[in-house]
CSV table of C-alpha atoms and ligand atoms in Angstrom, one decimal:
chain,number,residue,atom,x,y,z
A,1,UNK,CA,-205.0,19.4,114.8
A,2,UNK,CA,-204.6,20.6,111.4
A,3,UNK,CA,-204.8,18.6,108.9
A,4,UNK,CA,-202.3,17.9,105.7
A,5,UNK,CA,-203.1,17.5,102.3
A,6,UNK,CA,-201.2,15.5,99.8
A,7,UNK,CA,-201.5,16.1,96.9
A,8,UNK,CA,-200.7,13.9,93.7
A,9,UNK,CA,-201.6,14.0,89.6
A,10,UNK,CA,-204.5,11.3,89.7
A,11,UNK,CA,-205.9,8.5,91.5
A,12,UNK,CA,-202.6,5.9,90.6
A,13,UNK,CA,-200.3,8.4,92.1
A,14,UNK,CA,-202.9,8.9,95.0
A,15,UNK,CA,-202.8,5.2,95.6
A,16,UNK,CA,-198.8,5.4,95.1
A,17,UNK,CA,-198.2,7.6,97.7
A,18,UNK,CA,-200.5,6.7,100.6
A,19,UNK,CA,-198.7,3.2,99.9
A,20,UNK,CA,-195.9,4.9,100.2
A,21,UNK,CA,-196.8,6.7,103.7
A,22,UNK,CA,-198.3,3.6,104.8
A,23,UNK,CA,-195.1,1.5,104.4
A,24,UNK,CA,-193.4,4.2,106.8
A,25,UNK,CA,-196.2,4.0,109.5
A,26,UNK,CA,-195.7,0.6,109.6
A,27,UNK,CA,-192.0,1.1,110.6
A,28,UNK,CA,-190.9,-0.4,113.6
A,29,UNK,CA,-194.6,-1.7,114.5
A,30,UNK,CA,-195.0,-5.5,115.9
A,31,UNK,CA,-199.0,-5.0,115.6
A,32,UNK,CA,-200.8,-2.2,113.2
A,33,UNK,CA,-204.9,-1.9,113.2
A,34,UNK,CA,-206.2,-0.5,110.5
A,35,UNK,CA,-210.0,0.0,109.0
A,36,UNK,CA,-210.3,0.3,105.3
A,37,UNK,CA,-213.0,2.1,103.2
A,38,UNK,CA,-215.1,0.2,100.3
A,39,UNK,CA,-215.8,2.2,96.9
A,40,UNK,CA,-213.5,2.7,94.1
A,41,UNK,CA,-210.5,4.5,95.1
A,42,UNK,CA,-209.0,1.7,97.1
A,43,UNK,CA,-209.4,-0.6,94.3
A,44,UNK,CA,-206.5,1.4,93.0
A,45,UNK,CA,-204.2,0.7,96.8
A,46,UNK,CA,-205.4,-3.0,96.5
A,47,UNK,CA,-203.7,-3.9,93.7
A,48,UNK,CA,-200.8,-2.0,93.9
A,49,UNK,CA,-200.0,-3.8,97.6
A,50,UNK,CA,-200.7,-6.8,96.0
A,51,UNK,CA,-198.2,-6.3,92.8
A,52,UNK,CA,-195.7,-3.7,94.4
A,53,UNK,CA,-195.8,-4.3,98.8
A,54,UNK,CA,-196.8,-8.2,98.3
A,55,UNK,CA,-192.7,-8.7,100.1
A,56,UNK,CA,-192.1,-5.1,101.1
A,57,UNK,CA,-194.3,-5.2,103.8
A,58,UNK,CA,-194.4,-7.8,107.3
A,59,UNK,CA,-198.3,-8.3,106.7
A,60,UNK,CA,-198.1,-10.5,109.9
A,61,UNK,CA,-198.0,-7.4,111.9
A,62,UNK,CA,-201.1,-6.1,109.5
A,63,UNK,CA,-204.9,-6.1,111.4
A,64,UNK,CA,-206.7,-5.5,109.0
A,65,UNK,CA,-210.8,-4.3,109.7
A,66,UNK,CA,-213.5,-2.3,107.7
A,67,UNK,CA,-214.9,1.0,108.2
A,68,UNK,CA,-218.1,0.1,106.9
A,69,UNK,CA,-219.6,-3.0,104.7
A,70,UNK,CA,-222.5,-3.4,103.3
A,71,UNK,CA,-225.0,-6.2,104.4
A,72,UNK,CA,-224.7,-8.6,101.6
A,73,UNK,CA,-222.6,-12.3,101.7
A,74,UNK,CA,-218.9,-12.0,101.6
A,75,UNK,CA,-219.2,-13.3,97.7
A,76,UNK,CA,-221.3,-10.6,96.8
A,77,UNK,CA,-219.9,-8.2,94.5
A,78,UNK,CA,-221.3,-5.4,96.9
A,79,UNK,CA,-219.2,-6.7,99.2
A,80,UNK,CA,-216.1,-4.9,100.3
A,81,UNK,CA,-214.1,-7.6,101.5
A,82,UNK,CA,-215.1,-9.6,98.8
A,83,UNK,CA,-213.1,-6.7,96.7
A,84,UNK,CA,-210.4,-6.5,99.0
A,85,UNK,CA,-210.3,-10.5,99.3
A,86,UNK,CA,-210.3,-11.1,95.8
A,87,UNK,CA,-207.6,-8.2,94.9
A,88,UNK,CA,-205.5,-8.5,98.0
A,89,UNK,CA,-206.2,-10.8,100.5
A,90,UNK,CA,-205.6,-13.9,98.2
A,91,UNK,CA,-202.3,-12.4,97.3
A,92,UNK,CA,-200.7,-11.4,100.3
A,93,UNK,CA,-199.1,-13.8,103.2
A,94,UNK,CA,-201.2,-12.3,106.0
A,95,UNK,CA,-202.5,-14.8,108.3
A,96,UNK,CA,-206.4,-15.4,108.8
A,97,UNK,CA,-206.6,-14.4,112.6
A,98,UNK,CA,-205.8,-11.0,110.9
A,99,UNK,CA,-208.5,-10.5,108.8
A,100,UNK,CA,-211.9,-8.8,111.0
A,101,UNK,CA,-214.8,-9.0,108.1
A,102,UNK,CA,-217.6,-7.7,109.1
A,103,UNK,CA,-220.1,-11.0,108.6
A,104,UNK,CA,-222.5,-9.0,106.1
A,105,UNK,CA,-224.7,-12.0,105.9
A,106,UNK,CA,-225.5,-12.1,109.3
A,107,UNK,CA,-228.7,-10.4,110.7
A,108,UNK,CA,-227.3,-6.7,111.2
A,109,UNK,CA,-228.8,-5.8,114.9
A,110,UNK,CA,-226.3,-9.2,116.4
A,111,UNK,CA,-223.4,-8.3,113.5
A,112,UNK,CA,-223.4,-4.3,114.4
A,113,UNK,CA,-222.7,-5.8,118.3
A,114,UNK,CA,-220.6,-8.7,117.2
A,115,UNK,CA,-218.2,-6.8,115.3
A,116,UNK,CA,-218.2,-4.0,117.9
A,117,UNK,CA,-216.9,-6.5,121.0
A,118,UNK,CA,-214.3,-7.8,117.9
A,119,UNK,CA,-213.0,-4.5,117.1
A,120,UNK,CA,-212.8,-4.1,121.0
A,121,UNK,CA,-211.2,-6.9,121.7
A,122,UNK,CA,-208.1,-6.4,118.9
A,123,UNK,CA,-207.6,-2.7,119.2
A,124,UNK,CA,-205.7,-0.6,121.9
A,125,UNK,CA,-208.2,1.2,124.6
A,126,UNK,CA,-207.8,5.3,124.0
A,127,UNK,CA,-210.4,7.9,126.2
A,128,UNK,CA,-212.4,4.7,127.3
A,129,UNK,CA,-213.1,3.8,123.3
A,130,UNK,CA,-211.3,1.6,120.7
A,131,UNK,CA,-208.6,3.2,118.8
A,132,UNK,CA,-207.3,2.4,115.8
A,133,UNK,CA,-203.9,3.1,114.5
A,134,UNK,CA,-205.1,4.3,110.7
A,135,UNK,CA,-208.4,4.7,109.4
A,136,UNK,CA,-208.6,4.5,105.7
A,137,UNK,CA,-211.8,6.8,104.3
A,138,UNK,CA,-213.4,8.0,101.1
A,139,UNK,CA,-215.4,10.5,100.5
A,140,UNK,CA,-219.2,9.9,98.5
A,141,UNK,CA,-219.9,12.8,95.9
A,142,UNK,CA,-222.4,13.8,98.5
A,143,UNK,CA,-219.8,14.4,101.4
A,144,UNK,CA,-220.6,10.9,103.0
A,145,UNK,CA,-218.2,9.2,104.6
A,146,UNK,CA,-217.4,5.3,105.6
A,147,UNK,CA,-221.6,4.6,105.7
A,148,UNK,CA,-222.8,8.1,107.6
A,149,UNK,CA,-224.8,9.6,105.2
A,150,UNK,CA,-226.2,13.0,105.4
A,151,UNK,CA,-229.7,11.9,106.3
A,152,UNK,CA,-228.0,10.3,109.5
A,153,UNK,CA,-225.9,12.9,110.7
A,154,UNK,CA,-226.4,11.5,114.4
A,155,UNK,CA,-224.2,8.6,113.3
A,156,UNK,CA,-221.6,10.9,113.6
A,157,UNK,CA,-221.9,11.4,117.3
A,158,UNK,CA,-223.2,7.9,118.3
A,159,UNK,CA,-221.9,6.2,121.5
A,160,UNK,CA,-221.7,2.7,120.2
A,161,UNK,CA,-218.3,2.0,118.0
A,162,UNK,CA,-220.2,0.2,115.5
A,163,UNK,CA,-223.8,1.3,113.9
A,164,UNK,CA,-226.2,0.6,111.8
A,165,UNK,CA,-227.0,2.8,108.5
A,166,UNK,CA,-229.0,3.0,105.3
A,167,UNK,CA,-228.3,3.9,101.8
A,168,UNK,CA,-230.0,7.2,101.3
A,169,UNK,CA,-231.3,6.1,97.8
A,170,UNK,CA,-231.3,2.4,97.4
A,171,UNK,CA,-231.9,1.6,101.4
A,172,UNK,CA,-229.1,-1.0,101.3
A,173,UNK,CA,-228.5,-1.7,105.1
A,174,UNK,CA,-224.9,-1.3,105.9
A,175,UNK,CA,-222.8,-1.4,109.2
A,176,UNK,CA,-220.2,1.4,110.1
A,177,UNK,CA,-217.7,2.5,112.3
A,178,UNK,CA,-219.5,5.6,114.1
A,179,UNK,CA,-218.1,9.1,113.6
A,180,UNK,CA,-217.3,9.2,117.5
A,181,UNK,CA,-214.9,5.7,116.9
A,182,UNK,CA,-213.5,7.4,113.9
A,183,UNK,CA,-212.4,10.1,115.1
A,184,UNK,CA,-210.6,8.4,118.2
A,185,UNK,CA,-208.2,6.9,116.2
A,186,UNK,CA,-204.5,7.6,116.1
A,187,UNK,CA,-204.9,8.4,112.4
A,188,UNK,CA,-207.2,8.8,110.2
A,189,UNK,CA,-206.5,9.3,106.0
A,190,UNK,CA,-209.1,9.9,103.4
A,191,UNK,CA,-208.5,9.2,99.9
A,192,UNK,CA,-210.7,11.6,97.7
A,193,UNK,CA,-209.8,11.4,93.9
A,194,UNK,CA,-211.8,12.8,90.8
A,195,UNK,CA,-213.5,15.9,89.6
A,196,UNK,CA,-216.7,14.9,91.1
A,197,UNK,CA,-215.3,14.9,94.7
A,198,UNK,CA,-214.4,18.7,94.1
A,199,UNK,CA,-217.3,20.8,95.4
A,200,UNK,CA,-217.5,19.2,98.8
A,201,UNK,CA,-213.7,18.5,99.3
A,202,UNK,CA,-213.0,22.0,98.8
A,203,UNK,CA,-215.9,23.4,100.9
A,204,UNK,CA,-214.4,20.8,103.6
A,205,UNK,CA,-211.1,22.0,103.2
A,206,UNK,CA,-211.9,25.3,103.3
A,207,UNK,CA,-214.6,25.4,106.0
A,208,UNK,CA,-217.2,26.8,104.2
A,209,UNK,CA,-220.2,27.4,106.0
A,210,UNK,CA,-222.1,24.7,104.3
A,211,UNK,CA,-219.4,21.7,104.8
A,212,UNK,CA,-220.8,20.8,108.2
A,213,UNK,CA,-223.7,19.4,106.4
A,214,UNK,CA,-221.1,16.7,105.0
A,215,UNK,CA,-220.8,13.7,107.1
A,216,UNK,CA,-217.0,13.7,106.1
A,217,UNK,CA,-216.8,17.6,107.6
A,218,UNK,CA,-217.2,16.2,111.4
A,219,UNK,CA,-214.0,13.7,110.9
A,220,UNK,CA,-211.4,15.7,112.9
A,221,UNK,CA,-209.8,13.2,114.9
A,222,UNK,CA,-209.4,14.2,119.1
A,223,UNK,CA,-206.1,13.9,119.0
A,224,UNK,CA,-205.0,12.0,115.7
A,225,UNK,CA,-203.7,12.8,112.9
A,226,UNK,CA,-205.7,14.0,110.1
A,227,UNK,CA,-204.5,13.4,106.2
A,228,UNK,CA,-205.9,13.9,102.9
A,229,UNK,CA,-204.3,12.3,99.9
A,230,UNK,CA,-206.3,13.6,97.0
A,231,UNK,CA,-205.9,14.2,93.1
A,232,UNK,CA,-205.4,17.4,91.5
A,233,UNK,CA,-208.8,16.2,89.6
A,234,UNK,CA,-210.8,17.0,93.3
A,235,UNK,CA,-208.8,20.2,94.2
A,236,UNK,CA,-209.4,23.6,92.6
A,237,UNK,CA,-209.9,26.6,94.6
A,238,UNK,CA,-208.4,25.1,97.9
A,239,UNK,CA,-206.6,28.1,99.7
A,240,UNK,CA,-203.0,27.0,98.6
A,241,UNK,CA,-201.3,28.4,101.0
A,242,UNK,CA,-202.6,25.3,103.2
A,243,UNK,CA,-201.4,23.0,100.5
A,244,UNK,CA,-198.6,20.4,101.2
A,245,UNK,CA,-197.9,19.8,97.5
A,246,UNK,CA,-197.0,16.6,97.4
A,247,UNK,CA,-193.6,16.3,96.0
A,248,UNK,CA,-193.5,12.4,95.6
A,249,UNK,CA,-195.7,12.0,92.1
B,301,6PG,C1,-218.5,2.3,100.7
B,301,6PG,C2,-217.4,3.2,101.1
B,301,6PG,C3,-217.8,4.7,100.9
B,301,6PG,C4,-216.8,5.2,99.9
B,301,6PG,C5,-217.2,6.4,99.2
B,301,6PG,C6,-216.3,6.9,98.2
B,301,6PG,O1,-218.7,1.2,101.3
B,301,6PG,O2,-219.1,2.6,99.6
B,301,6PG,O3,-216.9,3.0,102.3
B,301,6PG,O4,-217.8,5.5,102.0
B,301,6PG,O5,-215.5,5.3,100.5
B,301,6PG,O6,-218.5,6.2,98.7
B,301,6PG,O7,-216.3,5.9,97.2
B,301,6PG,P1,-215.3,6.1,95.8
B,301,6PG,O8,-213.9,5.9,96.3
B,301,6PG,O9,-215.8,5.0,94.9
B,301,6PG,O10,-215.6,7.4,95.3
């Protein structure tokens, strides 16, 4: 399935118009799963649901999961849905049965199978496996994506929905959708924004020989949808002629 690439001026118009598509693929749904990422770049989408979508959007029909969080109480600032909490969640109408945190201060072998049988249990069933309707991603400087890091590239391919992962560098523990739950979902939209992001988003998008050491290389949904919605900061020599220049800035 090929995937399309929007493309916007810098990360507030990034954050503008995946609001933007998200709003339409909410149209006409009574129930919508989605996973978000932690990092930076959703900071960004956070606040601008909260100020611009906090009455343009039914949140009730909203389920809203993570696609990885790191193992750390919900008040930690490491947390990410003590970001999300504090810049959306508290300024939204969105009922609490709605809200699937992963518990990062629980031990993380009974929370990796806890949140597993929770995502099961408030998802639809696609090929046998939970699938979501949106998965939001990001994409580390090193090509990791949601907590699959290149050291554990068999994360990627792991049975289990949920796994377990480490930091490469500080060792944090962390719990993650695996690559084979992300890439059952109905659609599946990475957010990559700033120069840094560059080298490895354009080897990706290009299909260098080298992306497939990138975790975020082996995201290719089975039969989702793929997007990227990325700054012109993180493109350069991508093959234009695949472009879909966003024309929404
Ligand atoms: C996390 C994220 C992680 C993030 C990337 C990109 O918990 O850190 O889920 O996968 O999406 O590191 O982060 P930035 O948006 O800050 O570049």
């Amino acid at each position: 399935m090929p995937s399309q690439v929007h493309i916007s001026k810098d990360a507030p118009a990034v954050a503008k118009n995946f609001a933007r598509f998200f709003a339409e693929q909410l149209q006409g749904q009574d129930y919508f799963s989605v996973a978000l990422s932690g990092g930076s770049t959703p900071k960004i989408l956070f606040q601008l649901w909260a100020e611009e979508y906090r009455n343009k959007i039914d949140w009730s029909v909203v389920h809203f999961f993570w696609g990885d969080e790191r193992c750390v109480p919900p008040d930690d600032n490491e947390s990410n849905f003590g970001v999300c909490k504090t810049l959306l969640l508290d300024h939204i109408d969105i009922p609490a049965e709605n809200i699937h945190r992963v518990r990062g201060e629980a031990p993380p072998a009974e929370e990796v199978k806890r949140y597993g049988l929770e995502i099961i249990d408030n998802t639809d069933t696609v090929n046998d496996l939970p699938a979501f309707d949106l998965i939001i991603l990001g994409m580390g400087d090193d090509g990791h994506t949601a907590s699959i890091f290149p050291h554990q590239m068999e994360l990627l391919t792991a049975k289990k929905p949920t796994v377990i992962a480490q930091h490469p560098t500080s060792g944090q523990t962390r719990i993650s959708l695996s690559g084979t739950l992300i890439n059952n979902a109905r659609s599946v939209a990475f957010l990559v924004t700033g120069v840094k992001k560059q080298e490895k988003l354009n080897s990706i998008l290009n299909r260098d020989i080298d992306a497939h050491t990138y975790p975020a290389a082996h995201i290719l949904p089975a039969s989702g949808e793929l997007y990227w919605f990325v700054d012109e900061a993180a493109m350069s020599s991508y093959d234009t002629a695949l472009r879909h220049q966003d024309t929404k800035d």
